[in-house]
Structures are given as structure tokens and as C-alpha cells.
Amino acid sequence: METGLRNIGKTGVILALVVLTGCTINSVTLNRQAQVYIKHGRYAEAESLLKESVKVNYENSPSHYWLGHCYQAQGDQKNALWEYGIAVRFDPALEIAQMALIQGLHNDGQVEKSVRATETFLKYKVAEPRYFMRLGKTFMDQQMPQQAIQAYLAAAKADPHSAAPFITIADYFFAKGDNDKGIEYLTKGFKVNPVHPGLAKRLGQLGLRVNI
């Protein structure tokens, strides 16, 4: 705690130097100092540093992300989403900002925009299939099924011979009572891997004739 408070004191000195003398300070340094404030819940002070960081380098995506984080912590969802949007515009690969934008839009009731943001994120994301499967589960756990389906489809694209992503989507639709959609995705899974354990039997139980 003592070290943290000393760092906060240093942060105040840095901000004073920037404001009063106009000296140039690296935006990365400002971001690091701002995160000390954030760690201690002092969001207004962090916001001041991050605004200065943006002035130093407007195209620094982490600066916009952390500024958005501060706004969100203070209940300013509108400006938080704005900053997250700028962050991902300058760096589509900045995952923490992409996720903040996706979740923020969804929580704000802008579900379609959240889904589009998910599609954009997945377009740039290169990862193993298991990453996308975990991401899909995370979205499902957060009651974000449309985004989850996008993640599962990305897993299917990453591993074209795996039926697991399609089966997972099918299970979601069956749980909702949408049997037609469930069968549709089970069938897609069967097409990419007809020997997936238990899949042919499951389709047969649903009254579908399958040939392996």
C-alpha cells in the first residue's frame, strides 16, 4: 500500500509537469501511472492523466481503452463506448478493448451493434479453435447467445473437420425449444465429421436417416 501511495504522489507530479510546463511525456508512461490510480479506485485522477495521454498520442489505442474504462467505472457509459470504439478503430487486435466494446454495447441494449462488433473482432482474431470455443462459452455465460454463436462459428472455421462447434450451437437451440435450428446445426456437424462419436445415433433418434 505504501508503495502504491508513493506512486500516486509521483503521478500528481507528472501531471503537474505536463500541464504547467508543457513538457512531452511518453503516453505509455502516462498510461502506467494512470493504472496506479485505477488500481486504487481513483478514477477521476486517472481520467486526467489519460486525457493528457490522448493529447500526446491520439492514436494510442490503450490510452483510449483505459479512458473508456475510467468512464465506465464512473457510470458514464456513453463516453466509455465512444473511447472503446476509438481504441479498436486504431488497433482492431487490441482484444481487451474489443471485448469491452462488445460487452458494453450489449449491456447498453445495443445488441445488434454488439453482434457486429463481435464479427469485426473475430475477423481479425487468429487463434486455435479451443480459444473460440472458450470465448463462445464466456458469451453464453454472460447471456450473449448471438455473440456466442459467432464465436462457435469462428471455431468451426478454424477447424473445418470438427463437429463440436455445430453440436454446441445445436444444443443451444434445442434448449430453447427450436428443434428445427437444432437439427440444422447437428446436420452441419455431421457433414463435416460423420464419424463424430454419437452424432449419427443422435440424428437417427431425431428421425433423420444418415449414411456414414
CSV table of C-alpha atoms in Angstrom, one decimal:
chain,number,residue,atom,x,y,z
A,1,MET,CA,0.0,0.0,0.0
A,2,GLU,CA,2.8,2.4,0.9
A,3,THR,CA,4.5,1.8,-2.5
A,4,GLY,CA,1.2,2.4,-4.2
A,5,LEU,CA,0.7,5.7,-2.4
A,6,ARG,CA,4.2,6.8,-3.3
A,7,ASN,CA,3.4,6.1,-7.0
A,8,ILE,CA,0.2,8.1,-6.8
A,9,GLY,CA,2.3,11.0,-5.4
A,10,LYS,CA,4.6,10.7,-8.4
A,11,THR,CA,1.6,10.7,-10.7
A,12,GLY,CA,0.5,14.0,-9.4
A,13,VAL,CA,3.9,15.5,-10.0
A,14,ILE,CA,4.0,14.1,-13.6
A,15,LEU,CA,0.6,15.6,-14.4
A,16,ALA,CA,1.6,19.0,-12.9
A,17,LEU,CA,4.7,19.0,-15.1
A,18,VAL,CA,2.7,18.2,-18.2
A,19,VAL,CA,0.1,20.8,-17.5
A,20,LEU,CA,2.3,23.6,-16.1
A,21,THR,CA,5.4,23.3,-18.2
A,22,GLY,CA,4.1,21.7,-21.4
A,23,CYS,CA,6.9,19.1,-21.3
A,24,THR,CA,6.5,16.0,-23.5
A,25,ILE,CA,5.9,12.7,-21.7
A,26,ASN,CA,5.5,9.3,-23.4
A,27,SER,CA,1.9,8.2,-23.5
A,28,VAL,CA,2.9,4.8,-22.3
A,29,THR,CA,4.3,6.3,-19.1
A,30,LEU,CA,1.1,8.3,-18.5
A,31,ASN,CA,-0.9,5.1,-19.0
A,32,ARG,CA,1.1,3.2,-16.5
A,33,GLN,CA,0.7,6.0,-13.9
A,34,ALA,CA,-3.0,6.2,-14.6
A,35,GLN,CA,-3.3,2.5,-13.9
A,36,VAL,CA,-1.9,3.1,-10.4
A,37,TYR,CA,-4.8,5.4,-9.8
A,38,ILE,CA,-7.3,2.9,-11.3
A,39,LYS,CA,-5.9,0.2,-9.0
A,40,HIS,CA,-6.8,2.4,-6.1
A,41,GLY,CA,-10.2,3.4,-7.4
A,42,ARG,CA,-9.2,7.0,-8.1
A,43,TYR,CA,-10.8,7.2,-11.5
A,44,ALA,CA,-11.1,11.0,-11.8
A,45,GLU,CA,-7.3,11.4,-11.3
A,46,ALA,CA,-6.7,8.5,-13.8
A,47,GLU,CA,-9.0,10.2,-16.3
A,48,SER,CA,-6.9,13.4,-16.1
A,49,LEU,CA,-3.7,11.5,-16.9
A,50,LEU,CA,-5.3,9.5,-19.7
A,51,LYS,CA,-6.8,12.6,-21.4
A,52,GLU,CA,-3.2,14.0,-21.4
A,53,SER,CA,-2.0,10.7,-22.8
A,54,VAL,CA,-4.5,11.0,-25.7
A,55,LYS,CA,-3.2,14.6,-26.4
A,56,VAL,CA,0.3,13.2,-26.5
A,57,ASN,CA,-0.6,10.4,-28.9
A,58,TYR,CA,-4.2,10.3,-30.1
A,59,GLU,CA,-3.7,7.1,-32.0
A,60,ASN,CA,-2.5,5.2,-28.9
A,61,SER,CA,-5.3,2.6,-28.5
A,62,PRO,CA,-4.5,1.6,-24.9
A,63,SER,CA,-5.0,5.2,-23.8
A,64,HIS,CA,-8.5,5.2,-25.3
A,65,TYR,CA,-9.3,1.9,-23.7
A,66,TRP,CA,-8.2,2.9,-20.2
A,67,LEU,CA,-10.0,6.2,-20.6
A,68,GLY,CA,-13.1,4.3,-21.5
A,69,HIS,CA,-12.6,2.1,-18.5
A,70,CYS,CA,-12.5,5.1,-16.3
A,71,TYR,CA,-15.7,6.5,-17.8
A,72,GLN,CA,-17.4,3.2,-17.3
A,73,ALA,CA,-16.3,2.9,-13.7
A,74,GLN,CA,-17.8,6.4,-13.1
A,75,GLY,CA,-21.1,5.4,-14.8
A,76,ASP,CA,-20.6,7.3,-18.0
A,77,GLN,CA,-21.5,4.5,-20.5
A,78,LYS,CA,-21.8,6.8,-23.5
A,79,ASN,CA,-18.3,8.2,-23.3
A,80,ALA,CA,-17.0,4.7,-22.3
A,81,LEU,CA,-18.4,3.2,-25.5
A,82,TRP,CA,-17.0,6.1,-27.6
A,83,GLU,CA,-13.5,5.6,-26.2
A,84,TYR,CA,-13.7,1.8,-26.7
A,85,GLY,CA,-14.7,2.4,-30.3
A,86,ILE,CA,-11.8,4.6,-31.0
A,87,ALA,CA,-9.4,2.1,-29.4
A,88,VAL,CA,-10.5,-0.7,-31.6
A,89,ARG,CA,-10.5,1.6,-34.7
A,90,PHE,CA,-6.8,2.3,-34.2
A,91,ASP,CA,-6.0,-1.3,-33.2
A,92,PRO,CA,-8.5,-4.0,-34.1
A,93,ALA,CA,-6.2,-6.6,-32.5
A,94,LEU,CA,-6.5,-5.0,-29.0
A,95,GLU,CA,-8.6,-7.7,-27.5
A,96,ILE,CA,-9.3,-6.1,-24.2
A,97,ALA,CA,-10.8,-3.1,-25.9
A,98,GLN,CA,-12.8,-5.3,-28.4
A,99,MET,CA,-14.3,-7.3,-25.5
A,100,ALA,CA,-15.1,-4.1,-23.5
A,101,LEU,CA,-16.9,-2.7,-26.6
A,102,ILE,CA,-18.8,-5.9,-27.3
A,103,GLN,CA,-19.9,-6.3,-23.7
A,104,GLY,CA,-20.6,-2.6,-23.3
A,105,LEU,CA,-22.8,-2.3,-26.3
A,106,HIS,CA,-24.8,-5.4,-25.3
A,107,ASN,CA,-25.3,-4.2,-21.7
A,108,ASP,CA,-26.4,-0.8,-23.1
A,109,GLY,CA,-29.2,-2.6,-25.1
A,110,GLN,CA,-27.4,-2.1,-28.5
A,111,VAL,CA,-27.4,-5.9,-29.2
A,112,GLU,CA,-27.1,-5.6,-33.0
A,113,LYS,CA,-24.1,-3.3,-32.7
A,114,SER,CA,-22.6,-5.7,-30.2
A,115,VAL,CA,-23.0,-8.6,-32.7
A,116,ARG,CA,-21.4,-6.5,-35.5
A,117,ALA,CA,-18.6,-5.6,-33.2
A,118,THR,CA,-18.1,-9.3,-32.4
A,119,GLU,CA,-18.0,-10.1,-36.1
A,120,THR,CA,-15.3,-7.4,-36.6
A,121,PHE,CA,-13.3,-8.8,-33.7
A,122,LEU,CA,-13.4,-12.3,-34.9
A,123,LYS,CA,-12.5,-11.2,-38.4
A,124,TYR,CA,-9.1,-10.0,-37.2
A,125,LYS,CA,-8.6,-12.6,-34.5
A,126,VAL,CA,-6.3,-15.5,-35.3
A,127,ALA,CA,-6.4,-18.3,-32.7
A,128,GLU,CA,-6.7,-22.0,-32.1
A,129,PRO,CA,-10.3,-23.5,-32.2
A,130,ARG,CA,-10.3,-24.1,-28.5
A,131,TYR,CA,-9.9,-20.3,-27.9
A,132,PHE,CA,-13.1,-19.6,-29.9
A,133,MET,CA,-14.9,-22.4,-28.1
A,134,ARG,CA,-13.9,-20.9,-24.7
A,135,LEU,CA,-15.0,-17.4,-25.9
A,136,GLY,CA,-18.3,-18.8,-27.0
A,137,LYS,CA,-18.9,-20.3,-23.6
A,138,THR,CA,-17.9,-17.0,-22.0
A,139,PHE,CA,-20.5,-15.2,-24.1
A,140,MET,CA,-23.1,-17.8,-23.2
A,141,ASP,CA,-22.4,-17.4,-19.5
A,142,GLN,CA,-23.0,-13.7,-19.9
A,143,GLN,CA,-26.3,-14.3,-21.6
A,144,MET,CA,-25.0,-13.1,-25.0
A,145,PRO,CA,-26.1,-16.0,-27.3
A,146,GLN,CA,-25.8,-14.2,-30.6
A,147,GLN,CA,-22.2,-13.3,-29.9
A,148,ALA,CA,-21.5,-16.9,-28.7
A,149,ILE,CA,-22.8,-18.4,-31.9
A,150,GLN,CA,-20.4,-16.1,-33.8
A,151,ALA,CA,-17.5,-17.4,-31.7
A,152,TYR,CA,-18.5,-21.0,-32.2
A,153,LEU,CA,-18.7,-20.5,-36.0
A,154,ALA,CA,-15.2,-19.0,-35.8
A,155,ALA,CA,-14.1,-22.2,-34.1
A,156,ALA,CA,-15.7,-24.2,-36.9
A,157,LYS,CA,-13.8,-22.1,-39.5
A,158,ALA,CA,-10.6,-22.6,-37.6
A,159,ASP,CA,-11.1,-26.4,-37.6
A,160,PRO,CA,-13.1,-27.4,-40.7
A,161,HIS,CA,-13.2,-31.0,-39.7
A,162,SER,CA,-14.6,-30.6,-36.2
A,163,ALA,CA,-18.3,-31.2,-35.5
A,164,ALA,CA,-18.1,-29.9,-31.9
A,165,PRO,CA,-18.9,-26.2,-32.7
A,166,PHE,CA,-22.0,-27.1,-34.6
A,167,ILE,CA,-23.1,-29.5,-31.9
A,168,THR,CA,-22.7,-26.8,-29.3
A,169,ILE,CA,-24.8,-24.4,-31.3
A,170,ALA,CA,-27.4,-27.2,-31.8
A,171,ASP,CA,-27.6,-27.8,-28.1
A,172,TYR,CA,-28.4,-24.1,-27.5
A,173,PHE,CA,-31.3,-24.2,-30.0
A,174,PHE,CA,-32.6,-27.5,-28.6
A,175,ALA,CA,-32.5,-26.0,-25.1
A,176,LYS,CA,-34.6,-23.0,-26.4
A,177,GLY,CA,-37.1,-25.4,-27.9
A,178,ASP,CA,-36.1,-24.6,-31.5
A,179,ASN,CA,-35.8,-28.1,-32.8
A,180,ASP,CA,-35.6,-27.1,-36.5
A,181,LYS,CA,-32.5,-25.0,-35.8
A,182,GLY,CA,-31.0,-27.6,-33.6
A,183,ILE,CA,-31.4,-30.3,-36.3
A,184,GLU,CA,-29.9,-27.9,-38.9
A,185,TYR,CA,-26.7,-27.4,-36.9
A,186,LEU,CA,-26.5,-31.1,-36.0
A,187,THR,CA,-26.7,-31.9,-39.7
A,188,LYS,CA,-23.9,-29.4,-40.4
A,189,GLY,CA,-21.8,-31.1,-37.8
A,190,PHE,CA,-22.5,-34.5,-39.4
A,191,LYS,CA,-21.5,-33.2,-42.8
A,192,VAL,CA,-18.0,-32.0,-41.6
A,193,ASN,CA,-17.4,-35.1,-39.4
A,194,PRO,CA,-19.9,-38.0,-39.9
A,195,VAL,CA,-17.9,-40.2,-37.5
A,196,HIS,CA,-18.1,-37.9,-34.5
A,197,PRO,CA,-18.9,-40.1,-31.6
A,198,GLY,CA,-22.7,-40.4,-31.0
A,199,LEU,CA,-23.7,-37.9,-33.7
A,200,ALA,CA,-25.2,-40.3,-36.2
A,201,LYS,CA,-27.1,-42.0,-33.4
A,202,ARG,CA,-28.4,-38.7,-32.2
A,203,LEU,CA,-29.7,-37.7,-35.6
A,204,GLY,CA,-31.3,-41.1,-36.0
A,205,GLN,CA,-33.1,-40.6,-32.7
A,206,LEU,CA,-34.5,-37.4,-34.2
A,207,GLY,CA,-35.9,-39.3,-37.1
A,208,LEU,CA,-33.3,-38.5,-39.7
A,209,ARG,CA,-31.8,-41.1,-41.9
A,210,VAL,CA,-28.0,-40.8,-42.1
A,211,ASN,CA,-25.4,-42.7,-44.1
A,212,ILE,CA,-21.8,-42.9,-42.9
